[in-house]
Every structure is written in structure tokens, then in C-alpha cells.
PDB file of C-alpha atoms in Angstrom:
ATOM      1  CA  MET A   1      -0.303  -0.071   0.061  1.00 62.00           C
ATOM      2  CA  SER A   2       1.422   3.345  -0.991  1.00 87.00           C
ATOM      3  CA  ASN A   3       1.913   6.669   1.427  1.00 95.00           C
ATOM      4  CA  ILE A   4      -0.250   9.507   1.156  1.00 97.00           C
ATOM      5  CA  ILE A   5       1.342  13.209   1.293  1.00 97.00           C
ATOM      6  CA  VAL A   6      -0.920  15.909   0.758  1.00 98.00           C
ATOM      7  CA  LEU A   7       1.301  18.876  -0.602  1.00 98.00           C
ATOM      8  CA  ASP A   8      -0.597  22.354  -0.076  1.00 97.00           C
ATOM      9  CA  PHE A   9       1.598  25.443  -1.168  1.00 98.00           C
ATOM     10  CA  GLU A  10       1.303  28.973  -0.281  1.00 97.00           C
ATOM     11  CA  THR A  11       2.565  32.088  -2.858  1.00 96.00           C
ATOM     12  CA  TYR A  12       2.707  35.635  -2.727  1.00 96.00           C
ATOM     13  CA  TYR A  13      -0.638  37.289  -4.404  1.00 95.00           C
ATOM     14  CA  ASP A  14      -2.455  40.631  -4.701  1.00 94.00           C
ATOM     15  CA  LYS A  15      -4.245  42.611  -6.656  1.00 92.00           C
ATOM     16  CA  GLU A  16      -2.241  42.722  -9.531  1.00 93.00           C
ATOM     17  CA  VAL A  17      -0.821  39.586  -9.101  1.00 93.00           C
ATOM     18  CA  SER A  18      -2.673  36.416  -9.100  1.00 93.00           C
ATOM     19  CA  ILE A  19      -3.796  33.057 -11.082  1.00 93.00           C
ATOM     20  CA  THR A  20      -7.201  35.804 -11.918  1.00 92.00           C
ATOM     21  CA  VAL A  21      -4.871  37.851 -13.757  1.00 94.00           C
ATOM     22  CA  GLN A  22      -1.927  36.448 -15.575  1.00 94.00           C
ATOM     23  CA  GLY A  23      -3.227  32.945 -14.938  1.00 95.00           C
ATOM     24  CA  THR A  24      -1.168  30.086 -13.041  1.00 96.00           C
ATOM     25  CA  TRP A  25       1.701  29.499 -15.977  1.00 96.00           C
ATOM     26  CA  HIS A  26       2.274  34.021 -15.896  1.00 97.00           C
ATOM     27  CA  TYR A  27       1.531  34.182 -12.550  1.00 97.00           C
ATOM     28  CA  LEU A  28       4.147  31.689 -11.201  1.00 97.00           C
ATOM     29  CA  ARG A  29       7.090  33.450 -13.304  1.00 97.00           C
ATOM     30  CA  HIS A  30       5.869  36.896 -12.223  1.00 96.00           C
ATOM     31  CA  PRO A  31       8.973  38.564 -10.657  1.00 95.00           C
ATOM     32  CA  LYS A  32       6.736  39.132  -7.553  1.00 95.00           C
ATOM     33  CA  CYS A  33       5.374  35.709  -7.213  1.00 95.00           C
ATOM     34  CA  ASP A  34       7.094  33.779  -4.276  1.00 96.00           C
ATOM     35  CA  ILE A  35       6.564  30.468  -3.451  1.00 97.00           C
ATOM     36  CA  TYR A  36       7.447  30.841  -0.075  1.00 97.00           C
ATOM     37  CA  MET A  37       5.708  27.483   2.149  1.00 98.00           C
ATOM     38  CA  VAL A  38       4.895  24.162   1.700  1.00 98.00           C
ATOM     39  CA  SER A  39       2.777  22.686   3.806  1.00 98.00           C
ATOM     40  CA  ILE A  40       2.417  18.680   4.398  1.00 98.00           C
ATOM     41  CA  ALA A  41       0.728  15.627   6.345  1.00 98.00           C
ATOM     42  CA  THR A  42       1.091  12.327   5.642  1.00 97.00           C
ATOM     43  CA  SER A  43      -0.761   8.800   6.184  1.00 96.00           C
ATOM     44  CA  THR A  44       2.740   7.944   8.661  1.00 95.00           C
ATOM     45  CA  GLY A  45       2.246  11.157  10.899  1.00 96.00           C
ATOM     46  CA  MET A  46       4.569  12.934   9.654  1.00 96.00           C
ATOM     47  CA  THR A  47       3.991  16.545   8.912  1.00 97.00           C
ATOM     48  CA  TYR A  48       6.353  19.692   7.914  1.00 98.00           C
ATOM     49  CA  VAL A  49       5.284  23.536   7.008  1.00 98.00           C
ATOM     50  CA  GLY A  50       7.837  25.737   6.395  1.00 98.00           C
ATOM     51  CA  HIS A  51       9.637  27.070   2.947  1.00 98.00           C
ATOM     52  CA  PRO A  52      10.104  24.355   0.748  1.00 98.00           C
ATOM     53  CA  ALA A  53      13.951  24.515  -0.075  1.00 97.00           C
ATOM     54  CA  ASP A  54      14.034  23.513   3.761  1.00 97.00           C
ATOM     55  CA  PHE A  55      12.452  20.388   3.383  1.00 97.00           C
ATOM     56  CA  ASP A  56      13.722  17.163   2.523  1.00 96.00           C
ATOM     57  CA  TRP A  57      12.186  15.800  -0.741  1.00 97.00           C
ATOM     58  CA  SER A  58      13.354  12.882  -0.681  1.00 95.00           C
ATOM     59  CA  GLN A  59      11.708  12.003   2.279  1.00 94.00           C
ATOM     60  CA  ILE A  60       8.562  11.712   0.069  1.00 95.00           C
ATOM     61  CA  ASP A  61      10.201  10.253  -3.603  1.00 94.00           C
ATOM     62  CA  GLY A  62       9.224   7.251  -5.640  1.00 90.00           C
ATOM     63  CA  GLU A  63       6.765   4.902  -6.318  1.00 92.00           C
ATOM     64  CA  ASN A  64       5.346   3.768  -2.838  1.00 94.00           C
ATOM     65  CA  TRP A  65       4.299   7.642  -2.298  1.00 95.00           C
ATOM     66  CA  THR A  66       1.030   9.284  -3.973  1.00 96.00           C
ATOM     67  CA  TRP A  67       0.782  12.649  -3.078  1.00 97.00           C
ATOM     68  CA  LEU A  68      -2.403  14.955  -2.613  1.00 97.00           C
ATOM     69  CA  SER A  69      -3.640  18.507  -2.997  1.00 98.00           C
ATOM     70  CA  GLN A  70      -7.051  19.586  -2.911  1.00 96.00           C
ATOM     71  CA  ASN A  71      -5.690  21.911  -6.150  1.00 95.00           C
ATOM     72  CA  ALA A  72      -3.485  19.508  -7.780  1.00 96.00           C
ATOM     73  CA  SER A  73      -3.419  21.547 -10.594  1.00 95.00           C
ATOM     74  CA  PHE A  74      -2.093  24.388  -9.133  1.00 96.00           C
ATOM     75  CA  ASP A  75       0.311  22.952  -6.289  1.00 97.00           C
ATOM     76  CA  GLY A  76       1.402  20.316  -9.227  1.00 97.00           C
ATOM     77  CA  GLN A  77       2.097  23.696 -11.727  1.00 97.00           C
ATOM     78  CA  VAL A  78       4.109  25.114  -8.556  1.00 98.00           C
ATOM     79  CA  TYR A  79       6.393  22.390  -7.935  1.00 98.00           C
ATOM     80  CA  ALA A  80       6.827  22.027 -11.600  1.00 97.00           C
ATOM     81  CA  ARG A  81       8.425  25.728 -11.078  1.00 98.00           C
ATOM     82  CA  LEU A  82      10.476  25.306  -8.682  1.00 98.00           C
ATOM     83  CA  GLN A  83      11.795  21.825  -9.918  1.00 97.00           C
ATOM     84  CA  GLU A  84      12.801  24.804 -12.993  1.00 97.00           C
ATOM     85  CA  LEU A  85      14.496  27.153 -10.568  1.00 97.00           C
ATOM     86  CA  ALA A  86      16.033  24.043  -8.638  1.00 97.00           C
ATOM     87  CA  PRO A  87      16.292  20.749 -10.285  1.00 95.00           C
ATOM     88  CA  GLU A  88      18.644  19.347  -8.216  1.00 94.00           C
ATOM     89  CA  ARG A  89      16.732  19.945  -4.655  1.00 95.00           C
ATOM     90  CA  TYR A  90      13.424  19.433  -6.358  1.00 97.00           C
ATOM     91  CA  ARG A  91      14.038  16.410  -8.031  1.00 95.00           C
ATOM     92  CA  ALA A  92      11.436  13.769  -5.967  1.00 96.00           C
ATOM     93  CA  LYS A  93       8.151  12.498  -8.376  1.00 94.00           C
ATOM     94  CA  PRO A  94       5.157  10.375  -6.591  1.00 94.00           C
ATOM     95  CA  ALA A  95       3.453   7.576  -8.152  1.00 93.00           C
ATOM     96  CA  GLU A  96       0.271   9.232  -8.692  1.00 94.00           C
ATOM     97  CA  TRP A  97      -0.636  13.234  -7.944  1.00 96.00           C
ATOM     98  CA  HIS A  98      -4.112  13.116  -6.831  1.00 97.00           C
ATOM     99  CA  CYS A  99      -6.879  16.241  -7.111  1.00 98.00           C
ATOM    100  CA  THR A 100      -8.383  15.633  -3.848  1.00 98.00           C
ATOM    101  CA  ALA A 101     -10.894  18.844  -4.837  1.00 97.00           C
ATOM    102  CA  ASP A 102     -12.118  16.724  -8.526  1.00 98.00           C
ATOM    103  CA  MET A 103     -12.546  13.422  -5.813  1.00 98.00           C
ATOM    104  CA  THR A 104     -14.845  15.431  -3.530  1.00 97.00           C
ATOM    105  CA  ALA A 105     -16.152  16.916  -7.137  1.00 97.00           C
ATOM    106  CA  TYR A 106     -17.419  13.685  -8.051  1.00 98.00           C
ATOM    107  CA  LEU A 107     -19.047  12.764  -5.221  1.00 97.00           C
ATOM    108  CA  GLY A 108     -21.103  16.037  -5.842  1.00 97.00           C
ATOM    109  CA  TYR A 109     -20.268  18.111  -3.564  1.00 97.00           C
ATOM    110  CA  PRO A 110     -18.386  21.931  -3.986  1.00 96.00           C
ATOM    111  CA  ARG A 111     -14.413  21.696  -4.936  1.00 95.00           C
ATOM    112  CA  SER A 112     -13.645  24.310  -2.434  1.00 96.00           C
ATOM    113  CA  LEU A 113     -11.632  22.723   0.914  1.00 97.00           C
ATOM    114  CA  LYS A 114     -13.982  25.320   3.294  1.00 96.00           C
ATOM    115  CA  GLU A 115     -17.101  23.550   1.426  1.00 97.00           C
ATOM    116  CA  ALA A 116     -15.756  19.519   1.145  1.00 97.00           C
ATOM    117  CA  CYS A 117     -14.582  19.919   4.697  1.00 97.00           C
ATOM    118  CA  LYS A 118     -18.591  21.246   5.532  1.00 97.00           C
ATOM    119  CA  HIS A 119     -19.856  18.555   3.999  1.00 97.00           C
ATOM    120  CA  LEU A 120     -18.291  15.759   4.043  1.00 97.00           C
ATOM    121  CA  LEU A 121     -16.063  15.648   7.571  1.00 97.00           C
ATOM    122  CA  LYS A 122     -18.812  18.332   8.962  1.00 97.00           C
ATOM    123  CA  ILE A 123     -16.336  20.450  10.196  1.00 96.00           C
ATOM    124  CA  GLU A 124     -16.561  24.360   9.558  1.00 94.00           C
ATOM    125  CA  LEU A 125     -13.148  26.020   8.438  1.00 91.00           C
ATOM    126  CA  SER A 126     -12.168  29.834   8.441  1.00 91.00           C
ATOM    127  CA  LYS A 127     -10.418  31.709   5.398  1.00 89.00           C
ATOM    128  CA  ASP A 128      -9.951  33.962   7.142  1.00 93.00           C
ATOM    129  CA  THR A 129      -6.129  33.841   7.301  1.00 94.00           C
ATOM    130  CA  ARG A 130      -6.112  33.000   3.718  1.00 89.00           C
ATOM    131  CA  ASP A 131      -7.662  36.252   2.588  1.00 91.00           C
ATOM    132  CA  LYS A 132      -5.664  38.407   5.612  1.00 94.00           C
ATOM    133  CA  MET A 133      -2.462  37.263   3.387  1.00 93.00           C
ATOM    134  CA  LYS A 134      -3.202  38.449   0.007  1.00 94.00           C
ATOM    135  CA  GLY A 135      -0.581  41.573  -0.482  1.00 94.00           C
ATOM    136  CA  GLN A 136       0.967  40.137   2.590  1.00 93.00           C
ATOM    137  CA  ARG A 137       5.208  39.020   2.036  1.00 95.00           C
ATOM    138  CA  TRP A 138       6.306  36.229   3.876  1.00 96.00           C
ATOM    139  CA  GLU A 139       9.330  38.347   5.393  1.00 95.00           C
ATOM    140  CA  ALA A 140       7.305  41.002   6.161  1.00 96.00           C
ATOM    141  CA  MET A 141       4.385  39.759   7.723  1.00 96.00           C
ATOM    142  CA  SER A 142       4.731  39.903  11.785  1.00 96.00           C
ATOM    143  CA  GLU A 143       5.836  36.560  13.876  1.00 97.00           C
ATOM    144  CA  GLU A 144       2.505  36.307  15.140  1.00 97.00           C
ATOM    145  CA  PHE A 145       0.681  36.345  11.860  1.00 97.00           C
ATOM    146  CA  GLN A 146       3.668  34.087  10.324  1.00 97.00           C
ATOM    147  CA  ALA A 147       2.704  31.521  13.081  1.00 97.00           C
ATOM    148  CA  GLU A 148      -1.041  31.525  12.124  1.00 96.00           C
ATOM    149  CA  VAL A 149      -0.327  31.504   8.237  1.00 97.00           C
ATOM    150  CA  SER A 150       1.949  28.413   9.451  1.00 97.00           C
ATOM    151  CA  GLU A 151      -1.175  27.137  11.870  1.00 97.00           C
ATOM    152  CA  TYR A 152      -3.529  27.931   9.215  1.00 97.00           C
ATOM    153  CA  ALA A 153      -1.707  26.037   6.324  1.00 97.00           C
ATOM    154  CA  LEU A 154      -0.612  22.665   8.060  1.00 97.00           C
ATOM    155  CA  ARG A 155      -4.714  23.108   9.222  1.00 97.00           C
ATOM    156  CA  ASP A 156      -5.511  22.161   5.412  1.00 97.00           C
ATOM    157  CA  ALA A 157      -2.897  19.766   4.437  1.00 98.00           C
ATOM    158  CA  VAL A 158      -4.263  17.622   7.645  1.00 98.00           C
ATOM    159  CA  TYR A 159      -7.850  18.174   6.335  1.00 98.00           C
ATOM    160  CA  CYS A 160      -7.147  17.498   2.993  1.00 98.00           C
ATOM    161  CA  LEU A 161      -5.342  14.216   4.119  1.00 98.00           C
ATOM    162  CA  GLN A 162      -8.813  12.990   6.247  1.00 98.00           C
ATOM    163  CA  LEU A 163     -10.841  13.790   3.413  1.00 98.00           C
ATOM    164  CA  TRP A 164      -8.782  11.148   1.376  1.00 97.00           C
ATOM    165  CA  MET A 165      -8.650   8.836   4.379  1.00 97.00           C
ATOM    166  CA  GLU A 166     -12.251   8.983   4.766  1.00 97.00           C
ATOM    167  CA  HIS A 167     -13.505   9.116   0.984  1.00 98.00           C
ATOM    168  CA  SER A 168     -11.355   8.396  -1.828  1.00 97.00           C
ATOM    169  CA  HIS A 169     -12.519   4.561  -1.903  1.00 97.00           C
ATOM    170  CA  LYS A 170     -15.704   5.989  -3.286  1.00 97.00           C
ATOM    171  CA  TRP A 171     -13.863   7.704  -6.116  1.00 96.00           C
ATOM    172  CA  PRO A 172     -13.233   4.673  -8.780  1.00 96.00           C
ATOM    173  CA  ALA A 173     -10.210   4.344 -10.322  1.00 92.00           C
ATOM    174  CA  TRP A 174     -11.491   5.340 -14.192  1.00 94.00           C
ATOM    175  CA  GLU A 175     -12.607   8.676 -12.589  1.00 93.00           C
ATOM    176  CA  ARG A 176      -8.929   9.305 -10.325  1.00 93.00           C
ATOM    177  CA  GLU A 177      -7.596   8.611 -14.273  1.00 92.00           C
ATOM    178  CA  LEU A 178      -9.719  11.162 -15.810  1.00 92.00           C
ATOM    179  CA  SER A 179      -8.860  14.060 -13.184  1.00 93.00           C
ATOM    180  CA  VAL A 180      -5.389  13.222 -13.896  1.00 90.00           C
TER     181      VAL A 180
END
């Protein structure tokens, strides 16, 4: 059985620099874009929250790891951008990478993590921290806000993992292939 890991990247965004304005590819290459955090939760109990460059990616490399993200199309492109910027550091590859938002949509629920958790886990998530992150550079955040952002990011990874562990058996292989 494969080990499961959730990857959730946090990046700088503002009113002018965002996926909505540039699209994902151009956004990730904008000079103001900063990939400053990855939060990780695994089925083995390992968690991590911090800068992607500070994580030992070899821990989650190979055929015995299935990667998940709530928005795999975004997080996959973020990881691909990191590979472009530092290929020697970001060599890890998963056996598979699945999108839990696609899973929740297949199950008939909204794609957002907040709504997926509400309907499938009966948990109310606040996205207030995410809203406050707009226009905030990591290095300019107060220590208190950095701690809040770290807690928020790790919580999202943990709940995404919980969604998968409790509901992935309802998502057939052929739908997973379509998602990929």
C-alpha cells in the first residue's frame, strides 16, 4: 500500500499579481510571485510546514508515495516551477498525484476545501487567514501572523488528508484517471 502525502503550497498574491489576472503559468513566473511555504501531512504521521527549500524531498520520493493536493492542477504547477528553478533540489516524483477537489466534485460536493470539509467532514473551516495573506510578503509578516499562516496551512493539509482517508474509496479508478 502506498504512503499518502498532502502538499499545499502558499504563494504571494495581490490585486495585480494573481492566477485570476495572469493565469497560473504566468503568475508563477511573475517577478513578485514568491513560493514561500509548503505544508505537508502524511499517512505516516509526518507533518511539515515551512519553506519548500528547507524540506528534505527525498523523504517522499518514489513509487511508494501517492501525492495529493486540494487543487492538484495549481500545486502541481508550483512544484514544476520549483523544479525549473532548482532541479537538483526538487527531484522527488510521486507514484501518482491526485486532486481531492476533483474527488469531492465527483462525490457531488463543492470543490473548495472549506465546503468539502463542511459537507464531508462536518467541520467548519475559516479562510480568514487566507484573506489576510493577500498582499503580504512572508518576510514582512509579524511573527504572530507568520505563526497564524503556518497553523492555517498545516490545518488545510491535515484536513485534505482526512478527506482522502475517509472518502477516497468512493472515487473509482477510472474517475481518478480522468482527473489526472
